[in-house]
């Protein structure tokens, strides 16, 4: 990007920040440094806000739902079906096993992509 292009974008903020017409190299450098510092601080502030927002969302999401443990599932049969129903205990245990298997597979795949071994 040329200096002329960058000065026109910045000149809209304040007339004292327009360094295009400044002849003194030291003064020009001061103005450019001030603008760069301002941009850096703004970017850091936005990144901090984004990080805090993600952290808060993660915290809220982690407490939103947890699947029941196999022991917490009621053993009673579902009423209303003449032939009974499938066992919720079986469904939960199979779901937990599949989730664990999926987690192990993804860890193994990530390690093989990076060239290391997680086991």
CSV table of C-alpha atoms in Angstrom, one decimal:
chain,number,residue,atom,x,y,z
A,1,UNK,CA,0.0,0.0,0.0
A,2,UNK,CA,1.4,3.4,-0.9
A,3,UNK,CA,1.8,6.2,1.7
A,4,UNK,CA,-0.6,8.4,-0.2
A,5,UNK,CA,-3.3,5.6,0.0
A,6,UNK,CA,-2.8,5.1,3.7
A,7,UNK,CA,-2.8,8.9,4.5
A,8,UNK,CA,-6.1,9.4,2.7
A,9,UNK,CA,-7.8,6.7,4.7
A,10,UNK,CA,-6.5,8.1,8.0
A,11,UNK,CA,-7.0,11.8,7.1
A,12,UNK,CA,-10.8,11.4,7.7
A,13,UNK,CA,-10.2,10.9,11.5
A,14,UNK,CA,-8.6,14.2,12.3
A,15,UNK,CA,-6.9,17.0,10.4
A,16,UNK,CA,-3.9,16.9,12.8
A,17,UNK,CA,-3.4,13.2,11.9
A,18,UNK,CA,-2.9,14.0,8.2
A,19,UNK,CA,0.8,13.6,7.7
A,20,UNK,CA,0.8,13.9,3.9
A,21,UNK,CA,1.4,17.7,3.9
A,22,UNK,CA,4.0,17.6,6.7
A,23,UNK,CA,7.5,18.4,5.4
A,24,UNK,CA,9.6,17.8,8.6
A,25,UNK,CA,10.5,14.0,8.6
A,26,UNK,CA,10.7,13.9,12.4
A,27,UNK,CA,7.2,15.4,12.8
A,28,UNK,CA,5.9,13.1,10.0
A,29,UNK,CA,7.3,10.1,11.9
A,30,UNK,CA,5.7,11.2,15.1
A,31,UNK,CA,2.3,11.4,13.4
A,32,UNK,CA,2.7,8.1,11.7
A,33,UNK,CA,3.8,6.5,15.0
A,34,UNK,CA,0.8,8.0,16.8
A,35,UNK,CA,-1.6,6.6,14.2
A,36,UNK,CA,0.1,3.2,14.3
A,37,UNK,CA,-0.1,3.1,18.1
A,38,UNK,CA,-3.7,4.1,18.0
A,39,UNK,CA,-4.5,1.3,15.5
A,40,UNK,CA,-2.5,-1.2,17.6
A,41,UNK,CA,-4.4,-0.4,20.7
A,42,UNK,CA,-7.8,-0.6,19.0
A,43,UNK,CA,-6.9,-4.0,17.5
A,44,UNK,CA,-5.7,-5.2,20.9
A,45,UNK,CA,-8.9,-4.0,22.5
A,46,UNK,CA,-11.1,-5.7,19.9
A,47,UNK,CA,-9.1,-9.0,20.3
A,48,UNK,CA,-9.5,-8.8,24.1
A,49,UNK,CA,-13.3,-8.2,23.8
A,50,UNK,CA,-13.6,-11.2,21.3
A,51,UNK,CA,-11.6,-13.4,23.7
A,52,UNK,CA,-13.7,-12.5,26.6
A,53,UNK,CA,-16.9,-13.0,24.6
A,54,UNK,CA,-15.7,-16.5,23.5
A,55,UNK,CA,-14.7,-17.4,27.0
A,56,UNK,CA,-18.1,-16.3,28.4
A,57,UNK,CA,-20.0,-18.2,25.6
A,58,UNK,CA,-17.9,-21.3,26.3
A,59,UNK,CA,-18.6,-21.1,30.0
A,60,UNK,CA,-22.3,-20.7,29.4
A,61,UNK,CA,-22.4,-23.5,26.9
A,62,UNK,CA,-20.5,-26.0,29.1
A,63,UNK,CA,-23.2,-25.8,31.8
A,64,UNK,CA,-26.1,-25.8,29.4
A,65,UNK,CA,-26.5,-29.6,29.1
A,66,UNK,CA,-24.8,-32.7,30.3
A,67,UNK,CA,-26.0,-36.2,29.3
A,68,UNK,CA,-27.1,-38.3,32.2
A,69,UNK,CA,-24.9,-41.1,33.5
A,70,UNK,CA,-26.0,-44.6,33.0
A,71,UNK,CA,-26.7,-45.1,36.7
A,72,UNK,CA,-29.0,-42.0,36.7
A,73,UNK,CA,-31.4,-43.4,34.1
A,74,UNK,CA,-34.6,-44.8,35.5
A,75,UNK,CA,-35.0,-48.5,35.2
A,76,UNK,CA,-38.8,-48.5,35.0
A,77,UNK,CA,-40.5,-49.4,31.7
A,78,UNK,CA,-42.2,-46.7,29.7
A,79,UNK,CA,-45.9,-47.0,30.0
A,80,UNK,CA,-48.4,-46.9,27.1
A,81,UNK,CA,-46.7,-49.4,24.8
A,82,UNK,CA,-48.2,-52.9,25.0
A,83,UNK,CA,-44.9,-54.5,24.1
A,84,UNK,CA,-42.7,-52.3,26.3
A,85,UNK,CA,-40.0,-50.0,25.0
A,86,UNK,CA,-36.4,-49.9,24.4
A,87,UNK,CA,-34.1,-49.5,27.4
A,88,UNK,CA,-33.0,-45.9,28.0
A,89,UNK,CA,-30.1,-47.3,30.1
A,90,UNK,CA,-28.9,-49.1,26.9
A,91,UNK,CA,-29.3,-46.0,24.8
A,92,UNK,CA,-27.4,-43.8,27.2
A,93,UNK,CA,-24.6,-46.4,27.6
A,94,UNK,CA,-24.2,-46.8,23.9
A,95,UNK,CA,-24.2,-43.1,23.3
A,96,UNK,CA,-21.5,-42.6,26.0
A,97,UNK,CA,-19.4,-45.4,24.4
A,98,UNK,CA,-19.8,-43.9,20.9
A,99,UNK,CA,-18.8,-40.4,22.2
A,100,UNK,CA,-15.7,-41.8,23.9
A,101,UNK,CA,-14.7,-43.7,20.8
A,102,UNK,CA,-15.2,-40.6,18.7
A,103,UNK,CA,-13.1,-38.5,21.1
A,104,UNK,CA,-10.3,-41.1,21.0
A,105,UNK,CA,-10.4,-41.2,17.2
A,106,UNK,CA,-10.2,-37.5,16.9
A,107,UNK,CA,-7.3,-37.3,19.3
A,108,UNK,CA,-5.5,-40.0,17.4
A,109,UNK,CA,-6.2,-38.3,14.0
A,110,UNK,CA,-4.9,-35.0,15.3
A,111,UNK,CA,-1.7,-36.6,16.6
A,112,UNK,CA,-1.2,-38.4,13.3
A,113,UNK,CA,-1.6,-35.2,11.3
A,114,UNK,CA,1.0,-33.5,13.5
A,115,UNK,CA,3.4,-36.4,13.2
A,116,UNK,CA,3.3,-37.3,16.9
A,117,UNK,CA,1.6,-40.0,18.9
A,118,UNK,CA,-0.8,-39.2,21.8
A,119,UNK,CA,-0.6,-42.7,23.3
